[in-house]
Amino acid sequence: MSTLIAVLFDGLSYGMLLFLLSVGLSVTLGLMNFTNLAHGAFAMLGGYVTYALVELAGWPFLATLPFAFIVTAIIAAGFEVVLFRRIYKSGELNQVLLTIGVVFASYAVAAFFFGTVHHSVELPGYLKGFVEIGALKLPSYRIFLVVVALLITTVLVGVLEYTRFGAMVRAAVDNGKVASGLGLNISVIFALTFALGSGLAGLGGALAINILFIDPNFGFHVLVPVLIVVSIGGLGSIWGSFVAAAALGIFDVVGKFLFPEVGAFLIYLFMVVILFFRPNGLFARR
Amino acid sequence: MAEPLLEFRDVRAGYGDSVVLDGVSFSVAEGAGMALLGRNGVGKSTLIQTIMGFTQFLSGTIVWRGREIQTVKPHLRARLGIGWVPQERDIFRSLTVEENLVVVARSGAWDVARVYDLFPRLKERRENKGNQLSGGEQQMLAIGRTLMTNPTMLLLDEPLEGLAPIIVEELGESIRKMVREAGMTLMLVEQHAEVALEMTDSAIILERGRIVHEAPSQELVNDQATLDRYIGLNISA
Ligand SMILES: Nc1ncnc2c1ncn2[C@@H]1O[C@H](COP(=O)(O)OP(=O)(O)OP(=O)(O)O)[C@@H](O)[C@H]1O
Ligand SMILES: [Mg+2]
């Protein structure tokens, strides 16, 4: 019994990691209609920021996390302003080609600076051990992941639903022309939204280092589960991403535990079944 | 003569390759009201959208307070004080009534309380989403939302279109009250020529992208021949 709970918790925490990695893509894809396959590359950037600060500059792990967010957000905003905003209206194929090109380029840049080997970081002692609850032994780092993800979800929903900035984002998405005709600068609103979503990917990347490792392929690897989460959750829905990521994480980990031979394929089966009944995902915004 | 607030000089504009406005010139003085009349499809909304910068601008000059603005981006024109109320109302449907108001607010005499004062129905519906409103309520919200930007000039594109007579009455009264109390500069597009003329000082009539008649509103009201000729059946308000 306690083994099953431990496995479930493992899956949940993996799901929370997937949520952090994918929620930004759900926002850009669902709200801004921009197919951003470079999302995984931004996650990788955050991962390397934390790796560099911990392993090369000797910072404590926790202190690097805000920087993984901020550095990624700023660089992503630069990409938005210089490259991506030019192709918002030029069709999905152009968007896919340009952003997948960014992923290839990110591979080369990461390999140049950090080599092609796997990296991980030294965690502080309090995140390394286990927390024992009765017979149950849960890894501290996984608990930490779940707490961070819940915190981020709360903040994100709070920002989008209850702040004026959130209302501006929703207004710009509902009707960009009218929003600008009433004085809202939708280019700035979209750039900030994009930076926010990418920054969260960067944070996800930083938190993923000790679960998935990081190497120059990270941008490609993470794209598959992230796209599955976004398509199952429904575009533009934060709750959708949350539920889909949690379900996918649990399904994946429990599946591999119960049926080790076919475990790796179960998430695809899971996706196919859900999309068969709900082609637009569980919580489609439109 | 004082400098006009808004002036068009020989403006040509349209969509893509098609020219809709073909050499339009007029001017509006600050505090004045102008009616923009004409049949369906003659280019009234296109003129309004050209003021905002949403059409393909081909040639001519648009002057706002003595400054050429034809190359200024729409959101900056709005911030100069041009208050556009779109013909389709275009309420932000995933925002509540109150969010629709607050999201575009800029400081000035108009705030949420004053808008609710003008349109008490909106206050009752403040927590409703934009897509849960009746046509009349949507129009009230569209006007209130633009007032929240504290514009110097209001561009009202057929505010009474498609509304039940009793709502037309109520809304018309609110618009009159608003114009009277706030002394706002107004450009009013209307199919109901009588209503529009009664609320404005001057009028222009558009036909196939050109201004074919220009007169003080008082004069045009009594000029049945001109109204019949350019607006036809729509006079029966
Ligand atoms: N977005 C657009 N793209 C291309 N052509 C357009 C567009 N909007 C309007 N037109 C065309 O421009 C012409 C003028 O349309 P406009 O909407 O300005 O007329 P209107 O006088 O406002 O009519 P109504 O009284 O029906 O609102 C019409 O021939 C119309 O088909
Ligand atoms: Mg029109």
XYZ file of C-alpha atoms and ligand atoms in Angstrom:
555
model
C 0.000 0.000 0.000
C 2.654 2.510 0.967
C 4.625 1.467 -2.138
C 1.634 2.326 -4.307
C 1.252 5.716 -2.621
C 4.960 6.376 -3.079
C 4.690 5.515 -6.774
C 1.588 7.694 -7.146
C 3.405 10.549 -5.478
C 6.359 10.024 -7.768
C 4.024 10.319 -10.723
C 2.334 13.374 -9.301
C 5.606 15.190 -8.781
C 6.745 14.279 -12.291
C 3.411 15.616 -13.498
C 3.973 18.871 -11.620
C 7.293 19.222 -13.365
C 5.571 18.673 -16.706
C 3.063 21.308 -15.730
C 5.752 23.923 -15.114
C 7.397 22.999 -18.382
C 4.198 23.176 -20.425
C 1.937 25.857 -18.957
C 3.757 28.631 -20.791
C 3.316 26.856 -24.092
C -0.365 26.410 -23.402
C -0.597 30.173 -22.942
C 1.318 31.167 -26.079
C -0.308 28.506 -28.217
C -3.807 28.903 -26.861
C -4.001 32.611 -26.192
C -1.698 34.019 -28.840
C -2.151 31.285 -31.463
C 1.578 30.999 -31.813
C 3.026 27.534 -32.380
C 6.225 27.814 -30.396
C 8.264 24.635 -30.651
C 11.223 26.538 -29.189
C 9.505 26.354 -25.821
C 11.672 23.386 -24.830
C 14.794 25.316 -25.755
C 13.802 28.024 -23.267
C 13.307 25.328 -20.648
C 16.818 24.122 -21.400
C 18.153 27.654 -21.049
C 16.743 27.871 -17.535
C 18.306 24.507 -16.748
C 21.737 25.642 -17.860
C 21.412 28.914 -15.963
C 20.899 26.964 -12.754
C 23.606 24.443 -13.658
C 26.122 27.224 -14.366
C 25.296 29.174 -11.218
C 25.409 26.142 -8.912
C 28.280 24.156 -10.384
C 30.447 26.878 -11.870
C 29.709 29.881 -9.646
C 28.960 28.020 -6.446
C 25.547 29.536 -5.725
C 23.039 27.731 -3.511
C 20.462 25.857 -5.606
C 17.411 27.757 -4.353
C 18.947 31.147 -5.092
C 19.436 30.208 -8.728
C 15.766 29.464 -9.377
C 14.591 33.078 -9.666
C 17.459 33.685 -12.065
C 16.503 30.700 -14.191
C 13.097 32.352 -14.510
C 14.294 35.908 -15.088
C 17.152 35.204 -17.495
C 14.938 32.943 -19.589
C 12.090 35.460 -19.562
C 14.349 38.285 -20.731
C 15.999 36.283 -23.490
C 12.620 34.926 -24.615
C 11.260 38.471 -24.744
C 14.204 39.367 -26.967
C 13.334 36.498 -29.314
C 9.699 37.593 -29.322
C 10.517 41.168 -30.254
C 13.198 40.395 -32.824
C 11.873 37.212 -34.444
C 8.608 35.712 -33.363
C 6.206 38.656 -33.545
C 6.922 38.908 -37.245
C 5.363 35.507 -37.882
C 2.247 35.633 -35.673
C 0.143 36.131 -38.777
C 2.135 34.133 -41.281
C 0.777 30.638 -40.748
C 1.619 27.589 -38.700
C 4.156 26.127 -41.113
C 6.373 29.200 -40.914
C 6.035 29.212 -37.142
C 6.971 25.532 -36.887
C 9.959 25.937 -39.203
C 11.365 29.005 -37.505
C 10.892 27.779 -33.951
C 12.239 24.271 -34.634
C 15.227 26.037 -36.180
C 15.713 27.808 -32.871
C 15.774 24.398 -31.136
C 18.511 23.152 -33.486
C 20.482 26.322 -32.881
C 20.003 25.923 -29.129
C 21.509 22.445 -29.366
C 24.638 23.842 -31.006
C 24.971 26.699 -28.547
C 24.498 24.439 -25.515
C 26.948 21.863 -26.861
C 29.499 24.607 -27.471
C 29.328 26.007 -23.957
C 28.540 22.944 -21.839
C 29.534 19.961 -23.975
C 27.268 17.102 -25.012
C 27.414 15.268 -21.679
C 24.597 14.994 -19.137
C 24.755 17.448 -16.282
C 23.076 17.513 -12.926
C 23.516 19.777 -9.916
C 24.417 19.208 -6.313
C 21.246 19.691 -4.253
C 21.345 21.194 -0.770
C 21.086 18.629 2.037
C 17.483 19.402 2.959
C 16.329 18.564 -0.585
C 18.302 15.332 -0.831
C 16.801 13.133 1.820
C 13.403 11.618 2.464
C 10.475 12.697 4.538
C 8.965 9.839 6.490
C 5.253 9.869 7.230
C 4.494 6.676 9.123
C 5.493 3.801 6.847
C 5.634 6.217 3.908
C 8.991 7.506 2.671
C 8.739 10.392 0.201
C 11.743 12.070 -1.444
C 12.112 15.669 -0.205
C 12.898 16.983 -3.657
C 9.650 15.600 -5.055
C 7.693 17.203 -2.257
C 9.464 20.441 -3.041
C 8.467 20.115 -6.726
C 4.809 19.658 -5.864
C 4.834 22.640 -3.499
C 6.511 24.896 -6.063
C 4.086 23.835 -8.792
C 1.051 24.485 -6.579
C 2.457 27.867 -5.643
C 3.093 28.824 -9.266
C -0.374 27.692 -10.288
C -1.950 29.844 -7.623
C 0.115 32.869 -8.588
C -0.517 32.369 -12.295
C -4.257 31.974 -11.943
C -4.234 34.956 -9.592
C -2.363 37.115 -12.068
C -4.457 36.152 -15.078
C -7.846 36.232 -13.349
C -7.543 38.982 -10.788
C -5.037 41.612 -11.910
C -5.439 44.393 -14.422
C -2.557 42.924 -16.411
C -4.406 39.608 -16.567
C -7.526 41.370 -17.797
C -5.422 43.122 -20.453
C -4.074 39.793 -21.656
C -7.562 38.335 -21.879
C -8.884 41.445 -23.622
C -6.038 41.400 -26.138
C -6.749 37.743 -26.822
C -10.518 38.201 -27.104
C -10.175 41.017 -29.631
C -6.766 42.490 -30.312
C -8.054 45.089 -32.737
C -10.596 46.528 -30.354
C -8.130 46.357 -27.448
C -5.626 48.449 -29.373
C -8.380 50.791 -30.574
C -9.058 51.490 -26.909
C -5.437 52.297 -26.142
C -3.937 48.969 -25.068
C -0.483 48.286 -26.473
C -1.023 44.683 -27.449
C 2.539 44.172 -28.723
C 3.868 44.878 -25.250
C 1.151 42.776 -23.624
C 1.979 39.806 -25.847
C 5.733 40.202 -25.326
C 5.256 40.198 -21.544
C 2.929 37.210 -21.718
C 5.414 35.357 -23.857
C 8.229 36.231 -21.449
C 6.152 35.033 -18.491
C 5.348 31.705 -20.142
C 8.936 31.152 -21.251
C 10.274 32.147 -17.846
C 8.117 29.432 -16.287
C 9.593 26.970 -18.770
C 13.028 28.140 -17.648
C 12.069 27.513 -14.036
C 10.736 24.102 -15.048
C 14.032 23.369 -16.784
C 15.985 24.334 -13.691
C 13.835 22.102 -11.496
C 14.057 19.263 -14.026
C 17.836 18.956 -13.923
C 17.815 16.515 -11.043
C 15.011 14.402 -12.419
C 15.674 14.314 -16.147
C 19.301 15.538 -16.308
C 20.208 18.238 -18.764
C 22.077 17.992 -22.037
C 21.891 19.865 -25.361
C 19.031 17.597 -26.493
C 16.785 18.798 -23.702
C 14.893 21.163 -26.005
C 13.885 18.235 -28.209
C 13.262 15.685 -25.492
C 10.971 17.802 -23.423
C 8.886 18.841 -26.422
C 7.097 15.485 -26.681
C 5.590 15.285 -23.167
C 4.970 19.047 -23.219
C 2.993 18.884 -26.459
C 1.044 15.922 -25.109
C 0.141 17.894 -21.973
C -0.957 20.904 -23.977
C -3.065 18.907 -26.412
C -4.722 16.855 -23.671
C -5.277 19.834 -21.411
C -6.743 22.032 -24.112
C -5.145 25.165 -25.474
C -5.002 28.209 -23.278
C -6.363 26.531 -20.174
C -4.172 26.673 -17.083
C -6.354 24.189 -15.223
C -6.344 21.968 -18.283
C -2.557 21.886 -18.320
C -2.507 21.263 -14.591
C -4.892 18.320 -14.715
C -3.358 16.893 -17.886
C 0.188 17.157 -16.543
C -0.738 15.544 -13.227
C -2.625 12.744 -14.987
C 0.117 12.182 -17.521
C 2.821 12.097 -14.846
C 0.902 9.616 -12.711
C -0.078 7.495 -15.699
C 3.491 7.377 -16.943
C 5.133 6.491 -13.647
C 2.452 4.065 -12.496
C 2.330 2.484 -15.966
C 6.062 1.879 -15.987
C 5.834 0.453 -12.480
C 2.981 -1.946 -13.217
C 3.811 -2.894 -16.813
C 7.540 -2.335 -17.261
C 7.603 -3.969 -20.746
C 5.163 -1.532 -22.374
C 5.399 1.343 -19.901
C 7.012 3.852 -22.227
C 4.141 3.541 -24.704
C 1.325 4.035 -22.248
C 1.425 7.825 -22.348
C 0.769 7.749 -26.083
C -2.129 5.384 -25.556
C -3.398 7.741 -22.861
C -3.203 10.678 -25.287
C -4.891 8.830 -28.137
C -7.784 7.699 -25.931
C -8.388 11.182 -24.532
C -8.129 12.959 -27.862
C -10.414 10.356 -29.396
C -13.210 11.420 -27.047
C -12.194 15.065 -26.599
C -10.402 16.189 -29.767
C -9.871 19.704 -28.385
C -8.564 18.492 -25.052
C -10.168 18.327 -21.653
C -10.629 22.051 -21.009
C -10.533 23.669 -24.437
C -10.882 27.413 -24.242
C -12.414 27.549 -27.690
C -11.528 80.664 -36.462
C -10.266 78.250 -33.856
C -8.203 75.296 -34.981
C -10.404 72.216 -35.517
C -9.979 69.221 -33.224
C -10.060 66.705 -36.069
C -9.606 67.358 -39.731
C -9.543 65.143 -42.830
C -7.863 66.577 -45.909
C -8.544 64.714 -49.129
C -8.234 61.315 -47.468
C -8.230 58.165 -49.583
C -8.338 54.870 -47.728
C -9.691 51.346 -48.044
C -8.919 47.681 -47.539
C -6.149 45.929 -49.459
C -6.537 46.979 -53.071
C -10.043 48.372 -52.816
C -10.447 52.095 -52.302
C -13.474 52.878 -50.112
C -12.958 56.516 -49.106
C -12.153 58.505 -52.186
C -11.073 62.022 -51.304
C -12.841 62.851 -48.041
C -12.394 66.251 -46.368
C -14.169 67.609 -43.291
C -13.374 69.119 -39.931
C -14.872 68.952 -36.460
C -14.434 71.719 -33.889
C -13.778 70.841 -30.257
C -17.046 70.435 -28.362
C -19.096 70.130 -31.543
C -21.164 67.179 -32.713
C -21.165 65.889 -36.251
C -23.569 63.384 -37.752
C -22.219 61.004 -40.367
C -25.085 59.806 -42.520
C -25.515 57.606 -45.556
C -26.930 54.301 -46.737
C -25.594 50.854 -45.918
C -22.122 50.193 -47.259
C -21.249 53.748 -48.325
C -18.164 53.791 -46.116
C -19.287 55.257 -42.764
C -17.567 52.646 -40.639
C -14.568 52.771 -42.937
C -14.288 56.495 -42.218
C -14.446 55.853 -38.475
C -11.870 53.076 -38.739
C -9.637 55.341 -40.795
C -9.694 57.861 -37.959
C -8.460 55.042 -35.701
C -5.874 53.772 -38.168
C -7.367 50.375 -38.954
C -7.705 50.777 -42.716
C -5.201 50.891 -45.532
C -4.302 54.574 -45.710
C -3.578 55.635 -49.284
C -3.194 59.407 -49.370
C -4.249 62.679 -47.769
C -3.813 64.011 -44.256
C -5.505 63.401 -40.913
C -4.911 66.218 -38.446
C -5.629 66.009 -34.706
C -5.096 69.230 -32.763
C -2.842 70.559 -35.497
C -0.706 67.442 -35.663
C -0.656 64.946 -38.538
C -1.578 61.506 -37.205
C -2.096 59.322 -40.280
C 1.027 57.292 -39.451
C 0.374 57.045 -35.696
C -0.479 53.540 -34.412
C -4.088 52.904 -33.326
C -3.400 52.504 -29.607
C -1.541 55.820 -29.585
C -4.388 57.556 -31.413
C -6.702 56.250 -28.709
C -4.371 57.676 -26.085
C -4.428 61.054 -27.845
C -8.093 61.205 -26.881
C -9.983 59.560 -29.738
C -12.659 57.329 -28.271
C -13.899 54.672 -30.657
C -17.081 52.689 -30.020
C -17.075 49.866 -32.587
C -20.218 49.153 -34.585
C -20.130 45.472 -33.641
C -19.760 46.464 -29.947
C -17.083 43.797 -29.573
C -17.356 43.379 -25.827
C -14.423 41.400 -24.423
C -16.412 38.234 -23.835
C -14.157 36.538 -21.311
C -14.098 39.622 -19.090
C -16.829 40.625 -16.670
C -18.725 43.861 -17.207
C -16.598 45.618 -14.629
C -13.358 44.197 -16.043
C -14.389 45.439 -19.493
C -14.544 48.914 -17.996
C -11.454 48.803 -15.818
C -9.156 47.161 -18.328
C -8.998 50.192 -20.620
C -9.292 52.896 -17.926
C -7.202 56.040 -18.120
C -7.462 58.724 -15.497
C -9.903 61.568 -15.948
C -13.444 62.611 -15.190
C -14.939 59.250 -16.165
C -14.546 56.354 -13.765
C -16.508 53.198 -13.014
C -18.889 54.999 -10.650
C -19.763 57.645 -13.217
C -20.307 55.084 -15.964
C -22.636 53.127 -13.641
C -24.407 56.370 -12.949
C -25.020 56.864 -16.649
C -25.947 53.210 -17.242
C -27.424 51.806 -14.012
C -28.134 48.478 -15.759
C -24.415 47.863 -16.055
C -24.045 48.105 -12.323
C -26.617 45.369 -11.830
C -24.693 43.210 -14.295
C -21.197 44.060 -13.090
C -20.241 40.462 -12.307
C -21.631 39.018 -15.547
C -19.327 38.007 -18.351
C -19.381 40.066 -21.516
C -21.085 37.275 -23.441
C -24.087 37.149 -21.088
C -25.492 40.561 -21.982
C -28.435 41.621 -24.123
C -27.836 43.743 -27.207
C -28.759 46.948 -25.410
C -26.547 46.147 -22.448
C -23.672 45.354 -24.789
C -24.061 48.746 -26.433
C -24.144 50.481 -23.053
C -21.011 48.621 -22.066
C -19.296 49.447 -25.351
C -19.986 53.142 -24.792
C -19.103 52.999 -21.092
C -15.893 51.156 -21.868
C -14.797 53.862 -24.286
C -15.751 56.593 -21.803
C -13.375 54.939 -19.331
C -10.515 55.962 -21.641
C -11.579 59.573 -21.001
C -11.633 60.595 -24.637
C -11.849 64.136 -25.962
C -13.876 62.934 -28.921
C -16.314 60.059 -29.110
C -16.838 58.096 -32.328
C -20.212 56.353 -32.064
C -20.858 53.904 -34.912
C -24.599 53.193 -35.130
C -25.175 52.838 -31.381
C -28.915 52.236 -31.817
C -28.656 49.630 -34.573
C -30.667 46.471 -34.011
C -32.069 47.449 -30.613
C -35.692 47.205 -29.483
C -37.558 50.554 -29.598
C -37.788 50.820 -25.823
C -34.026 50.342 -25.491
C -33.416 52.866 -28.279
C -35.387 55.332 -26.187
C -33.434 54.625 -23.015
C -30.026 54.563 -24.657
C -30.734 57.636 -26.756
C -31.584 59.507 -23.561
C -28.320 58.378 -21.933
C -26.288 59.463 -24.950
C -28.000 62.878 -24.949
C -27.315 63.237 -21.251
C -23.696 62.253 -21.687
C -23.076 64.670 -24.556
C -24.851 67.509 -22.784
C -23.127 67.092 -19.432
C -19.649 66.203 -20.605
C -19.507 68.625 -23.518
C -17.754 65.938 -25.500
C -16.876 66.234 -29.157
C -18.977 63.683 -31.000
C -19.070 61.962 -34.333
C -22.290 60.005 -34.621
C -22.996 57.487 -37.348
C -26.679 56.709 -37.577
C -29.269 55.231 -39.894
C -31.939 57.040 -37.880
C -31.165 60.457 -39.389
C -33.651 62.343 -37.195
C -32.108 61.079 -33.978
C -28.605 61.866 -35.192
C -29.457 65.337 -36.431
C -31.176 66.281 -33.222
C -28.031 65.410 -31.228
C -25.479 67.135 -33.454
C -24.538 70.564 -34.809
C -23.567 69.638 -38.337
C -23.894 66.688 -40.662
C -22.101 65.118 -43.584
C -23.671 62.633 -45.947
C -21.501 59.975 -47.525
C -22.203 58.196 -50.782
C -19.882 55.663 -52.360
C -16.908 56.938 -50.414
C -17.398 60.633 -51.049
C -19.055 63.431 -49.113
C -22.023 64.467 -51.203
C -23.718 66.891 -48.821
C -22.657 68.976 -45.856
C -25.014 71.129 -43.789
C -25.891 72.303 -40.289
C -28.023 69.634 -38.633
C -30.912 72.072 -38.050
C -31.035 72.799 -41.729
C -30.792 69.211 -42.881
C -33.627 68.105 -40.604
C -35.989 70.208 -42.674
C -34.422 69.377 -46.002
C -36.578 66.367 -46.811
C -35.520 66.312 -50.457
C -31.839 65.806 -49.619
C -32.616 63.232 -46.963
C -34.860 61.313 -49.371
C -32.264 61.423 -52.058
C -29.258 60.169 -50.064
C -30.709 58.271 -47.180
C -34.090 57.263 -48.532
C -36.262 54.999 -46.466
C -34.047 55.122 -43.388
C -35.478 58.478 -42.319
C -38.450 56.713 -40.704
C -36.772 56.475 -37.317
N -12.740 44.662 -43.577
C -13.122 44.935 -44.845
N -12.420 44.452 -45.889
C -12.785 44.718 -47.156
N -13.842 45.482 -47.499
C -14.581 46.000 -46.504
C -14.262 45.752 -45.125
N -15.168 46.395 -44.358
C -16.000 47.006 -45.212
N -15.656 46.783 -46.504
C -16.326 47.312 -47.693
O -16.208 48.708 -47.663
C -17.424 49.314 -48.091
C -17.917 50.271 -47.014
O -18.243 49.522 -45.850
P -18.576 50.218 -44.465
O -18.633 49.159 -43.448
O -17.628 51.331 -44.266
O -20.015 50.789 -44.739
P -21.032 51.458 -43.732
O -21.435 52.735 -44.346
O -20.492 51.501 -42.361
O -22.253 50.458 -43.802
P -23.291 50.012 -42.646
O -24.320 51.088 -42.550
O -23.868 48.739 -43.161
O -22.527 49.830 -41.389
C -18.396 48.193 -48.377
O -18.404 47.967 -49.763
C -17.810 47.017 -47.670
O -18.090 45.828 -48.362
Mg -20.926 50.637 -40.624
